[in-house]
C-alpha positions as semicolon CSV with decimal commas, in nm:
position;residue;x (nm);y (nm);z (nm)
1;X;0,000;0,000;0,000
2;X;0,133;0,343;-0,093
3;X;0,236;0,573;0,188
4;X;0,223;0,887;-0,028
5;X;-0,061;1,129;0,052
6;X;-0,273;1,276;-0,227
7;X;-0,129;1,627;-0,249
8;X;0,202;1,723;-0,404
9;X;0,476;1,755;-0,144
10;X;0,663;2,078;-0,074
11;X;0,981;1,913;-0,210
12;X;1,238;1,921;0,067
13;X;1,131;1,771;0,399
14;X;1,041;2,022;0,668
15;X;1,223;1,828;0,940
16;X;1,532;1,611;0,968
17;X;1,382;1,372;1,220
18;X;1,072;1,306;1,427
19;X;1,193;1,450;1,756
20;X;0,936;1,735;1,742
21;X;0,655;1,507;1,625
22;X;0,386;1,420;1,879
23;X;0,097;1,186;1,809
24;X;-0,230;1,178;1,999
25;X;-0,336;0,833;2,114
26;X;-0,676;0,896;1,954
27;X;-0,500;0,915;1,615
28;X;-0,408;0,547;1,633
29;X;-0,710;0,455;1,842
30;X;-0,710;0,080;1,766
31;X;-0,376;0,051;1,946
32;X;-0,376;0,032;2,325
33;X;-0,151;0,295;2,476
34;X;0,122;0,039;2,543
35;X;0,127;-0,065;2,177
36;X;0,112;0,294;2,054
37;X;0,403;0,395;2,276
38;X;0,615;0,107;2,150
39;X;0,557;0,194;1,784
40;X;0,600;0,568;1,832
41;X;0,926;0,515;2,015
42;X;1,065;0,276;1,754
43;X;0,999;0,543;1,491
44;X;1,195;0,806;1,682
45;X;0,883;1,008;1,757
46;X;0,946;1,247;2,043
47;X;0,608;1,304;2,203
48;X;0,272;1,157;2,289
49;X;-0,053;1,327;2,386
50;X;-0,270;1,095;2,589
51;X;-0,648;1,078;2,567
52;X;-0,820;0,989;2,890
53;X;-0,993;0,683;2,744
54;X;-0,648;0,532;2,685
55;X;-0,590;0,536;3,061
56;X;-0,904;0,344;3,153
57;X;-0,840;0,060;3,399
58;X;-0,469;0,139;3,415
59;X;-0,231;0,258;3,682
60;X;-0,150;0,607;3,559
61;X;0,187;0,622;3,733
62;X;0,290;0,298;3,568
63;X;0,184;0,435;3,229
64;X;0,380;0,752;3,298
65;X;0,692;0,549;3,369
66;X;0,633;0,334;3,061
67;X;0,617;0,641;2,836
68;X;0,939;0,775;2,981
69;X;1,106;0,437;2,941
70;X;1,019;0,471;2,573
71;X;1,173;0,823;2,570
72;X;0,839;0,982;2,491
73;X;0,760;1,328;2,627
74;X;0,407;1,353;2,759
75;X;0,283;1,663;2,578
76;X;-0,075;1,690;2,700
77;X;-0,377;1,514;2,843
78;X;-0,700;1,526;2,641
79;X;-0,953;1,626;2,731
80;X;-1,136;1,837;2,982
81;X;-1,403;2,099;2,929
82;X;-1,774;2,071;2,841
83;X;-1,858;2,332;3,103
84;X;-2,195;2,471;2,982
85;X;-2,518;2,310;3,096
86;X;-2,872;2,435;3,134
87;X;-2,882;2,315;3,495
88;X;-2,642;2,395;3,779
89;X;-2,606;2,026;3,859
90;X;-2,465;1,961;3,512
91;X;-2,215;2,241;3,552
92;X;-2,103;2,099;3,886
93;X;-2,063;1,751;3,738
94;X;-1,843;1,903;3,467
95;X;-1,626;2,077;3,726
96;X;-1,584;1,755;3,920
97;X;-1,476;1,571;3,605
98;X;-1,232;1,847;3,512
99;X;-1,072;1,827;3,855
100;X;-1,025;1,455;3,797
101;X;-0,863;1,535;3,460
102;X;-0,622;1,771;3,634
103;X;-0,537;1,500;3,887
104;X;-0,476;1,252;3,603
105;X;-0,254;1,500;3,419
106;X;-0,048;1,560;3,732
107;X;-0,005;1,187;3,790
108;X;0,083;1,129;3,424
109;X;0,324;1,422;3,415
110;X;0,133;1,610;3,144
111;X;0,196;1,985;3,156
112;X;-0,156;2,080;3,054
113;X;-0,510;1,956;2,997
114;X;-0,667;2,044;2,662
115;X;-1,015;2,188;2,707
116;X;-1,290;2,118;2,455
117;X;-1,505;2,380;2,618
118;X;-1,858;2,268;2,530
119;X;-2,186;2,439;2,448
120;X;-2,543;2,385;2,559
121;X;-2,823;2,376;2,301
122;X;-3,113;2,574;2,435
123;X;-2,908;2,866;2,563
124;X;-2,721;3,142;2,384
125;X;-2,358;3,109;2,284
126;X;-2,295;3,418;2,496
127;X;-2,426;3,238;2,805
128;X;-2,228;2,925;2,718
129;X;-1,910;3,132;2,688
130;X;-1,980;3,288;3,028
131;X;-2,020;2,943;3,180
132;X;-1,694;2,833;3,016
133;X;-1,508;3,132;3,156
134;X;-1,660;3,081;3,501
135;X;-1,583;2,710;3,489
136;X;-1,217;2,764;3,404
137;X;-1,188;3,028;3,676
138;X;-1,333;2,781;3,929
139;X;-1,071;2,523;3,831
140;X;-0,771;2,752;3,861
141;X;-0,691;2,689;4,231
142;X;-0,687;2,313;4,169
143;X;-0,481;2,352;3,851
144;X;-0,227;2,574;4,024
145;X;-0,200;2,342;4,324
146;X;-0,119;2,053;4,090
147;X;0,107;2,247;3,852
148;X;-0,116;2,167;3,554
149;X;-0,209;2,432;3,298
150;X;-0,539;2,457;3,109
151;X;-0,536;2,496;2,732
152;X;-0,851;2,636;2,571
153;X;-0,899;2,482;2,227
154;X;-1,122;2,689;1,997
155;X;-1,327;2,463;1,769
156;X;-1,459;2,518;1,418
157;X;-1,801;2,690;1,409
158;X;-1,961;2,369;1,282
159;X;-1,926;2,245;1,642
160;X;-2,089;2,549;1,803
161;X;-2,411;2,361;1,877
162;X;-2,288;2,129;2,149
163;X;-1,909;2,087;2,141
164;X;-1,774;2,438;2,185
165;X;-1,900;2,794;2,206
166;X;-1,539;2,912;2,162
167;X;-1,505;2,913;1,784
168;X;-1,229;3,156;1,692
169;X;-0,880;3,216;1,819
170;X;-0,987;3,574;1,886
171;X;-1,253;3,452;2,130
172;X;-1,002;3,221;2,299
173;X;-0,751;3,505;2,324
174;X;-1,015;3,731;2,480
175;X;-1,102;3,465;2,735
176;X;-0,741;3,389;2,827
177;X;-0,666;3,759;2,864
178;X;-0,971;3,808;3,086
179;X;-0,879;3,513;3,309
180;X;-0,525;3,654;3,329
181;X;-0,354;3,348;3,472
182;X;-0,021;3,187;3,391
183;X;-0,213;2,859;3,411
184;X;-0,450;2,939;3,122
185;X;-0,346;2,931;2,758
186;X;-0,458;2,806;2,419
187;X;-0,422;2,503;2,191
188;X;-0,415;2,602;1,824
189;X;-0,554;2,332;1,594
190;X;-0,527;2,394;1,219
191;X;-0,837;2,183;1,150
192;X;-1,050;2,425;1,349
193;X;-0,883;2,755;1,263
194;X;-0,738;2,741;0,910
195;X;-1,034;2,930;0,759
196;X;-1,006;3,238;0,985
197;X;-0,894;3,553;0,796
198;X;-0,758;3,694;1,123
199;X;-0,557;3,384;1,208
200;X;-0,206;3,522;1,158
201;X;-0,262;3,827;1,377
202;X;-0,445;3,626;1,643
203;X;-0,161;3,371;1,657
204;X;0,083;3,660;1,703
205;X;-0,137;3,800;1,981
206;X;-0,153;3,458;2,148
207;X;0,224;3,422;2,139
208;X;0,285;3,775;2,263
209;X;0,066;3,700;2,566
210;X;0,256;3,380;2,641
211;X;-0,062;3,180;2,586
212;X;0,042;2,954;2,298
213;X;0,057;2,614;2,467
214;X;-0,002;2,365;2,187
215;X;-0,013;2,322;1,807
216;X;-0,227;2,047;1,652
217;X;-0,205;1,941;1,287
218;X;-0,402;1,733;1,036
219;X;-0,582;1,829;0,714
220;X;-0,930;1,922;0,587
221;X;-1,045;1,684;0,316
222;X;-1,264;1,787;0,025
223;X;-1,528;1,658;0,038
224;X;-1,546;1,590;0,409
225;X;-1,766;1,286;0,457
226;X;-1,806;1,312;0,835
227;X;-1,772;1,640;1,024
228;X;-1,612;1,467;1,322
229;X;-1,439;1,151;1,201
230;X;-1,304;1,225;0,854
231;X;-0,993;1,432;0,913
232;X;-0,713;1,395;0,664
233;X;-0,343;1,328;0,678
234;X;-0,121;1,631;0,633
235;X;-0,107;1,695;0,258
236;X;-0,438;1,525;0,190
237;X;-0,654;1,836;0,199
238;X;-0,668;2,213;0,161
239;X;-0,494;2,348;0,474
240;X;-0,163;2,527;0,423
241;X;-0,014;2,372;0,734
242;X;0,339;2,488;0,666
243;X;0,227;2,850;0,645
244;X;0,032;2,830;0,971
245;X;0,326;2,658;1,138
246;X;0,547;2,948;1,026
247;X;0,309;3,189;1,200
248;X;0,309;2,978;1,515
249;X;0,689;2,963;1,522
250;X;0,715;3,337;1,453
251;X;0,494;3,386;1,760
252;X;0,759;3,211;1,969
253;X;0,626;2,858;1,982
254;X;0,898;2,591;1,987
255;X;0,703;2,291;2,113
256;X;0,576;1,975;1,950
257;X;0,372;1,946;1,631
258;X;0,086;1,726;1,748
259;X;-0,089;1,502;1,496
260;X;-0,452;1,465;1,594
261;X;-0,659;1,275;1,337
262;X;-1,009;1,139;1,390
263;X;-1,078;0,910;1,094
264;X;-1,305;0,610;1,057
265;X;-1,113;0,530;0,740
266;X;-0,770;0,530;0,899
267;X;-0,882;0,356;1,216
268;X;-0,995;0,068;0,994
269;X;-0,646;0,035;0,839
270;X;-0,339;-0,145;0,961
271;X;-0,209;0,104;1,218
272;X;0,158;0,038;1,142
273;X;0,096;0,135;0,779
274;X;-0,101;0,438;0,893
275;X;0,189;0,543;1,115
276;X;0,420;0,540;0,813
277;X;0,174;0,767;0,631
278;X;0,172;1,004;0,928
279;X;0,550;1,021;0,924
280;X;0,555;1,096;0,549
281;X;0,287;1,364;0,585
282;X;0,476;1,519;0,874
283;X;0,800;1,542;0,682
284;X;0,666;1,666;0,350
285;X;0,339;1,845;0,422
286;X;0,384;2,022;0,752
């Protein structure tokens, strides 16, 4: 099976190795975290972002040690958030779960929890954003006590109904500035933000504020067959990832490039072959 993505490559590879490549466990979801870590490490991949489902029924400290034994940096824990609810009891349940996520991140050694902030159908986006802001503020003492930062991830407007009322980097920047904490920043995901005409200036603003915590990459396929689970490999769609990465780096970001792909198609493939495709896309299309 070919490992070459659809689009033409940029020519010269963007990177000499995979030391700045991070892969989210959700990307290779059929692999248990132990299997994923083994394969990532053998490929020279430098980082791993762990989704909470991958930790189910496991000793988190043992997993943390395993990842370090494989020389993998734990880049983030995904995910917290989903703060808005019509009822106060739902908002409290969300806070309790986010505190557990912070505890898990601390035990795993993840520097931050990525927040998919949520939205509540039946109330205005303005009210949902207020509940998000208030929810993050309520978590700050627990985050600070555990040394775990919170990364707001703005999501594409197509998810504004129930997945996130924070839909532009400008909105995320406003919220982070208002919260004004060294424990609150932003995760920039090209899949959600590539369309924004203000993206370059908002990335610069994010970096200037010291709020640029994470950079996620994949591609937007045309046509997109599933709005959630049909993301593309880098080079397989219409996002100019290399340009956006240049803006992120100009803003002072020097962290990992995190591959986060939800794909029914790729989850159905042999994951070792898929990993080779990820590596090719990373080198030539990011």
